[in-house]
Amino acid sequence: MHPSRLPQWRRHLAAATAAATAVVLLAGPATAVPTDVPDSTGDNAVHSVLERFAGERASVVEVVVADRDELDGLVATGVDLDHHVSQTAAGIVVHAVVTPNELDVLRTLGYEIGATLHDAADTDARIAEREAIIAANEAANEAFTARVEQSSSTSDVKIIRADYYTSGTSQVLSVEAKWAQGQTVGTSLTVTRDSGPGTELGSGGSQTISRFVDAGVYLYHRGAATVGARPDRIQIVSPTGDVAQVQVKEWLPISDDAPEGPGYQKDFVTSYLTPTELYARIKALADEFPHLAEVVELPYKTNGYRRKAQVVLGTATTNRVAVDSHAWGHEGGNDLTVEVVDPGAADRSIEVTVAGPAIRVSLGTDGAGTPTSTAAQVAAAINANAGDLVKAYTYRGSVGDGVVAPAAPTPLSDNLSAPESVSRDPHPVYALRIGKYRDGSRTGVLAYAQEHAREWVPPLVTIETAERLLRNHQTDEKTRQLLRSLDIWIAPSINPDGGHYSFYDFASQRRNMTNHCADGGTTDALARNSWGVDNNRNYTEYSLFDGYSGASTSCTSDVFAGPGELSEPENRNLDWLANRANIKFSMNLHSSGNYFMWSPGSYATPGRTSAPRPTLAEESFFWGASSRILTSIKRHRNLAVTPARTGPISDVLYSAAGNSGDMLWYKYGIYAWNFEVGTSFQPTWTEAHEQTMEYSNGLVELMKVARDYDKDLKRPTSSLVTAPSATTGMVDIRFEVSEPAAVFYTLDDSKPTFESTLYASAGVREGAETLTVPYGTKISWFSVDSAGNIERAYRPDDIDSKTWNRGFAIISDS
């Protein structure tokens, strides 16, 4: 932990809890974590069975377990679990993402399998739906352009909306228009206003509107600006000289209890977005609002959406030969072929010839002319004669004593399907930094998404939120306050390689694309959907490498923690983002399950030894802020995140050793939350859109929580509450506070300081504790809130400061 990042009272507490936790862990059984990453050793042997074969597609199914111990056992298998845990009469129901082979393994292990909730057909439908939306937008553009070209009387610019509204004391005009050349030309359009009925165009001034492009498709131009007088008409002259005019309409006011003012702009997403498209969106926003935003390239590039070209020859374990190119597929590996031929003659030795990219293996034969070359011999011959192009090996560590069958020329392939517009190089990861003052002087907020590749909705929430913040800045006072007060970082895709792989190759991909499997293990092409590190298990605090549960050492597990903490560039990037002193709040956006969670996110088994829980004051702050955020989410369509799915991760879900929220909280002292959006990774677009809107409400509300924290100068107040005790001569006491605040107290008439006893919780998900003390005990205490404001201007470290609270453990007759 970085002590300098925490308020004084939290620094004191951090040291105490860290020491206590160390004692607990040392007292429990030691867990040795290997420094290498075998495919299956000891307790992890089942992971090598839970394998995804190439060509298999995954489904989401229900798995029913009897109790929490059985759930921990299921997690320990390394199976890929969705973020759903619900208690039913039949037991605990969880959602698992499994291929047919993995499903068979779970049944063999005795797990009860329930309904199938999402299958490959659903994924195909989502992809088709995205493509149809993009195609429809393109067709609308083409149709508009065609109408303009076919009619000399049709203007090439069309004003879609012209809305006037007031926001506070400001008058605002919002304009949307479509230009026939908007798909290919990036020019802004100029809107000319009159100043009221009967006045000349231009008398009210002018404003510009810019292109709105989504998923590479132009939709329209848009923009809003403050005006000095309500205009009656506006005009746009296109760059080609065509003219459009319309009358301005009054925008209908929204209800008095709505969180946004009149004319608040939202709804900026029209389809799912790939990582390439996400990055293009934030770059376009930074270009449009250079005084409020900038794109920051994070320091570590990913390993890239790229693979070596591969092929597996043969049909059985003993006669299979795997061949991998040395070059990346896109750099020549995909041009290679391997052919295996029967020479058709007796007593021939194995022979390998290379002609350009073509590798030809002529098998050895016996006296009868029957091929005799084994997989091991073929692999050795290829390496000896074509080793500068490829590496050949027997299948999964087999001795390779089976005879290899002839095979027609077979191309090697990296098996990647994304278009050329998706880079195959190590990929930069980008964040959008938003704020009037982006110099570290303002309270920082970090929002990030797509640690898990298949979660397509969370990145849209970040884009929608960024759009709202920037496009409402000029016209909405509350938004202006946020951007004046905060330094906001938004990273829409932490894991772009996995994100691209999910969109174009294997929709259920959770992890990044880096293959850490050791030679002789599952490194061949048939295992290509089983590789990668779970980026949300590769962080530094309370990780697998510290002995905590919920991650795996197996390179084919979907909760593979990697070869070591922060081994992955994606994780080092997030650590870099978090390691700035002004960031106090964060939101990690995931799907699915409709959860809202915070630390602790990990525990050790057996015994369920948890990472340190927040203090009573910290927990109260988490709950209070969460109530605000969840209320904003609910406001969109009245869907509530339930109390049972709100709270510390390890309370409401399962252990997730090495998750990012724990790193941000324990290492950097950041109030770190985790959304689990919706009930599916890739819902229909209609549902995905609704989820984006409601969770963007919540993310904007987090910004408001951060601003209130930044502006909080109000000191807390507290009081002592006494009650009769069940024990003779004793009194029960409690402290009540006016807001989430820590209470430090003494019971010996001494001056309370930050070293004094901290008032605590009564237990997991319970309220404050009740202390039982002797009648007449003199109690001294003070409170301090999360912003560091201390009650009654008391200075605990100043010997001359005397303004702490005093009371006695007595029962009033009244």
PDB file of N, CA and C in Angstrom, residues 459-503:
ATOM      1  N   PRO A 459     -18.066  -1.316 -22.348  1.00  0.00           N
ATOM      2  CA  PRO A 459     -17.364  -0.246 -23.051  1.00  0.00           C
ATOM      3  C   PRO A 459     -18.303   0.840 -23.577  1.00  0.00           C
ATOM      4  N   LEU A 460     -19.517   0.439 -23.951  1.00  0.00           N
ATOM      5  CA  LEU A 460     -20.477   1.430 -24.441  1.00  0.00           C
ATOM      6  C   LEU A 460     -20.873   2.402 -23.338  1.00  0.00           C
ATOM      7  N   VAL A 461     -20.922   1.917 -22.096  1.00  0.00           N
ATOM      8  CA  VAL A 461     -21.248   2.793 -20.968  1.00  0.00           C
ATOM      9  C   VAL A 461     -20.187   3.888 -20.832  1.00  0.00           C
ATOM     10  N   THR A 462     -18.929   3.524 -21.028  1.00  0.00           N
ATOM     11  CA  THR A 462     -17.861   4.530 -20.920  1.00  0.00           C
ATOM     12  C   THR A 462     -17.965   5.557 -22.050  1.00  0.00           C
ATOM     13  N   ILE A 463     -18.290   5.101 -23.261  1.00  0.00           N
ATOM     14  CA  ILE A 463     -18.415   6.029 -24.391  1.00  0.00           C
ATOM     15  C   ILE A 463     -19.609   6.954 -24.186  1.00  0.00           C
ATOM     16  N   GLU A 464     -20.740   6.395 -23.809  1.00  0.00           N
ATOM     17  CA  GLU A 464     -21.927   7.208 -23.560  1.00  0.00           C
ATOM     18  C   GLU A 464     -21.649   8.255 -22.494  1.00  0.00           C
ATOM     19  N   THR A 465     -20.942   7.877 -21.445  1.00  0.00           N
ATOM     20  CA  THR A 465     -20.635   8.810 -20.363  1.00  0.00           C
ATOM     21  C   THR A 465     -19.702   9.917 -20.835  1.00  0.00           C
ATOM     22  N   ALA A 466     -18.682   9.557 -21.595  1.00  0.00           N
ATOM     23  CA  ALA A 466     -17.760  10.569 -22.121  1.00  0.00           C
ATOM     24  C   ALA A 466     -18.506  11.560 -23.018  1.00  0.00           C
ATOM     25  N   GLU A 467     -19.376  11.047 -23.870  1.00  0.00           N
ATOM     26  CA  GLU A 467     -20.172  11.919 -24.740  1.00  0.00           C
ATOM     27  C   GLU A 467     -21.027  12.878 -23.913  1.00  0.00           C
ATOM     28  N   ARG A 468     -21.698  12.360 -22.891  1.00  0.00           N
ATOM     29  CA  ARG A 468     -22.553  13.209 -22.061  1.00  0.00           C
ATOM     30  C   ARG A 468     -21.748  14.316 -21.389  1.00  0.00           C
ATOM     31  N   LEU A 469     -20.608  13.966 -20.845  1.00  0.00           N
ATOM     32  CA  LEU A 469     -19.807  14.960 -20.131  1.00  0.00           C
ATOM     33  C   LEU A 469     -19.349  16.076 -21.059  1.00  0.00           C
ATOM     34  N   LEU A 470     -18.910  15.714 -22.258  1.00  0.00           N
ATOM     35  CA  LEU A 470     -18.354  16.723 -23.158  1.00  0.00           C
ATOM     36  C   LEU A 470     -19.436  17.509 -23.893  1.00  0.00           C
ATOM     37  N   ARG A 471     -20.479  16.841 -24.321  1.00  0.00           N
ATOM     38  CA  ARG A 471     -21.495  17.533 -25.131  1.00  0.00           C
ATOM     39  C   ARG A 471     -22.438  18.381 -24.286  1.00  0.00           C
ATOM     40  N   ASN A 472     -22.533  18.109 -22.994  1.00  0.00           N
ATOM     41  CA  ASN A 472     -23.399  18.924 -22.136  1.00  0.00           C
ATOM     42  C   ASN A 472     -22.634  20.022 -21.396  1.00  0.00           C
ATOM     43  N   HIS A 473     -21.324  20.074 -21.589  1.00  0.00           N
ATOM     44  CA  HIS A 473     -20.526  21.030 -20.837  1.00  0.00           C
ATOM     45  C   HIS A 473     -20.954  22.464 -21.092  1.00  0.00           C
ATOM     46  N   GLN A 474     -21.243  22.789 -22.326  1.00  0.00           N
ATOM     47  CA  GLN A 474     -21.525  24.183 -22.664  1.00  0.00           C
ATOM     48  C   GLN A 474     -22.904  24.629 -22.175  1.00  0.00           C
ATOM     49  N   THR A 475     -23.831  23.668 -22.045  1.00  0.00           N
ATOM     50  CA  THR A 475     -25.229  24.050 -21.809  1.00  0.00           C
ATOM     51  C   THR A 475     -25.783  23.607 -20.464  1.00  0.00           C
ATOM     52  N   ASP A 476     -25.087  22.741 -19.742  1.00  0.00           N
ATOM     53  CA  ASP A 476     -25.610  22.211 -18.482  1.00  0.00           C
ATOM     54  C   ASP A 476     -24.666  22.585 -17.337  1.00  0.00           C
ATOM     55  N   GLU A 477     -25.170  23.355 -16.388  1.00  0.00           N
ATOM     56  CA  GLU A 477     -24.319  23.867 -15.314  1.00  0.00           C
ATOM     57  C   GLU A 477     -23.756  22.745 -14.451  1.00  0.00           C
ATOM     58  N   LYS A 478     -24.554  21.714 -14.178  1.00  0.00           N
ATOM     59  CA  LYS A 478     -24.064  20.613 -13.346  1.00  0.00           C
ATOM     60  C   LYS A 478     -22.899  19.889 -14.016  1.00  0.00           C
ATOM     61  N   THR A 479     -22.989  19.728 -15.333  1.00  0.00           N
ATOM     62  CA  THR A 479     -21.878  19.114 -16.059  1.00  0.00           C
ATOM     63  C   THR A 479     -20.650  20.009 -16.023  1.00  0.00           C
ATOM     64  N   ARG A 480     -20.837  21.310 -16.182  1.00  0.00           N
ATOM     65  CA  ARG A 480     -19.704  22.240 -16.088  1.00  0.00           C
ATOM     66  C   ARG A 480     -19.022  22.127 -14.732  1.00  0.00           C
ATOM     67  N   GLN A 481     -19.810  21.996 -13.674  1.00  0.00           N
ATOM     68  CA  GLN A 481     -19.236  21.858 -12.330  1.00  0.00           C
ATOM     69  C   GLN A 481     -18.364  20.604 -12.229  1.00  0.00           C
ATOM     70  N   LEU A 482     -18.845  19.514 -12.835  1.00  0.00           N
ATOM     71  CA  LEU A 482     -18.062  18.286 -12.796  1.00  0.00           C
ATOM     72  C   LEU A 482     -16.721  18.472 -13.498  1.00  0.00           C
ATOM     73  N   LEU A 483     -16.739  19.080 -14.660  1.00  0.00           N
ATOM     74  CA  LEU A 483     -15.505  19.200 -15.432  1.00  0.00           C
ATOM     75  C   LEU A 483     -14.571  20.266 -14.876  1.00  0.00           C
ATOM     76  N   ARG A 484     -15.103  21.206 -14.096  1.00  0.00           N
ATOM     77  CA  ARG A 484     -14.219  22.153 -13.405  1.00  0.00           C
ATOM     78  C   ARG A 484     -13.575  21.518 -12.185  1.00  0.00           C
ATOM     79  N   SER A 485     -14.267  20.565 -11.570  1.00  0.00           N
ATOM     80  CA  SER A 485     -13.828  20.032 -10.275  1.00  0.00           C
ATOM     81  C   SER A 485     -13.034  18.741 -10.365  1.00  0.00           C
ATOM     82  N   LEU A 486     -13.180  18.007 -11.474  1.00  0.00           N
ATOM     83  CA  LEU A 486     -12.655  16.646 -11.534  1.00  0.00           C
ATOM     84  C   LEU A 486     -11.643  16.470 -12.659  1.00  0.00           C
ATOM     85  N   ASP A 487     -10.795  15.470 -12.472  1.00  0.00           N
ATOM     86  CA  ASP A 487      -9.834  15.011 -13.471  1.00  0.00           C
ATOM     87  C   ASP A 487     -10.252  13.577 -13.795  1.00  0.00           C
ATOM     88  N   ILE A 488     -10.941  13.379 -14.926  1.00  0.00           N
ATOM     89  CA  ILE A 488     -11.625  12.125 -15.230  1.00  0.00           C
ATOM     90  C   ILE A 488     -10.830  11.337 -16.271  1.00  0.00           C
ATOM     91  N   TRP A 489     -10.583  10.069 -15.973  1.00  0.00           N
ATOM     92  CA  TRP A 489      -9.904   9.164 -16.901  1.00  0.00           C
ATOM     93  C   TRP A 489     -10.885   8.071 -17.299  1.00  0.00           C
ATOM     94  N   ILE A 490     -11.080   7.868 -18.603  1.00  0.00           N
ATOM     95  CA  ILE A 490     -11.982   6.836 -19.107  1.00  0.00           C
ATOM     96  C   ILE A 490     -11.212   5.953 -20.083  1.00  0.00           C
ATOM     97  N   ALA A 491     -11.083   4.672 -19.741  1.00  0.00           N
ATOM     98  CA  ALA A 491     -10.401   3.699 -20.600  1.00  0.00           C
ATOM     99  C   ALA A 491     -11.442   2.692 -21.081  1.00  0.00           C
ATOM    100  N   PRO A 492     -11.921   2.827 -22.318  1.00  0.00           N
ATOM    101  CA  PRO A 492     -13.047   2.002 -22.753  1.00  0.00           C
ATOM    102  C   PRO A 492     -12.717   0.544 -22.990  1.00  0.00           C
ATOM    103  N   SER A 493     -11.461   0.228 -23.299  1.00  0.00           N
ATOM    104  CA  SER A 493     -11.072  -1.169 -23.535  1.00  0.00           C
ATOM    105  C   SER A 493      -9.672  -1.400 -23.006  1.00  0.00           C
ATOM    106  N   ILE A 494      -9.596  -2.032 -21.846  1.00  0.00           N
ATOM    107  CA  ILE A 494      -8.300  -2.391 -21.256  1.00  0.00           C
ATOM    108  C   ILE A 494      -7.645  -3.525 -22.037  1.00  0.00           C
ATOM    109  N   ASN A 495      -8.462  -4.384 -22.635  1.00  0.00           N
ATOM    110  CA  ASN A 495      -7.999  -5.619 -23.268  1.00  0.00           C
ATOM    111  C   ASN A 495      -8.427  -5.656 -24.740  1.00  0.00           C
ATOM    112  N   PRO A 496      -7.821  -4.814 -25.597  1.00  0.00           N
ATOM    113  CA  PRO A 496      -8.280  -4.743 -26.993  1.00  0.00           C
ATOM    114  C   PRO A 496      -8.024  -6.015 -27.784  1.00  0.00           C
ATOM    115  N   ASP A 497      -6.933  -6.743 -27.499  1.00  0.00           N
ATOM    116  CA  ASP A 497      -6.671  -7.973 -28.254  1.00  0.00           C
ATOM    117  C   ASP A 497      -7.796  -8.983 -28.022  1.00  0.00           C
ATOM    118  N   GLY A 498      -8.106  -9.227 -26.759  1.00  0.00           N
ATOM    119  CA  GLY A 498      -9.194 -10.150 -26.453  1.00  0.00           C
ATOM    120  C   GLY A 498     -10.519  -9.647 -26.989  1.00  0.00           C
ATOM    121  N   GLY A 499     -10.733  -8.324 -26.923  1.00  0.00           N
ATOM    122  CA  GLY A 499     -11.967  -7.754 -27.440  1.00  0.00           C
ATOM    123  C   GLY A 499     -12.133  -8.024 -28.925  1.00  0.00           C
ATOM    124  N   HIS A 500     -11.095  -7.830 -29.697  1.00  0.00           N
ATOM    125  CA  HIS A 500     -11.173  -8.132 -31.122  1.00  0.00           C
ATOM    126  C   HIS A 500     -11.393  -9.626 -31.351  1.00  0.00           C
ATOM    127  N   TYR A 501     -10.728 -10.463 -30.585  1.00  0.00           N
ATOM    128  CA  TYR A 501     -10.889 -11.910 -30.736  1.00  0.00           C
ATOM    129  C   TYR A 501     -12.334 -12.318 -30.441  1.00  0.00           C
ATOM    130  N   SER A 502     -12.951 -11.667 -29.453  1.00  0.00           N
ATOM    131  CA  SER A 502     -14.339 -11.972 -29.120  1.00  0.00           C
ATOM    132  C   SER A 502     -15.283 -11.567 -30.252  1.00  0.00           C
ATOM    133  N   PHE A 503     -15.048 -10.437 -30.861  1.00  0.00           N
ATOM    134  CA  PHE A 503     -15.924  -9.981 -31.939  1.00  0.00           C
ATOM    135  C   PHE A 503     -15.774 -10.811 -33.208  1.00  0.00           C
TER     136      PHE A 503
END
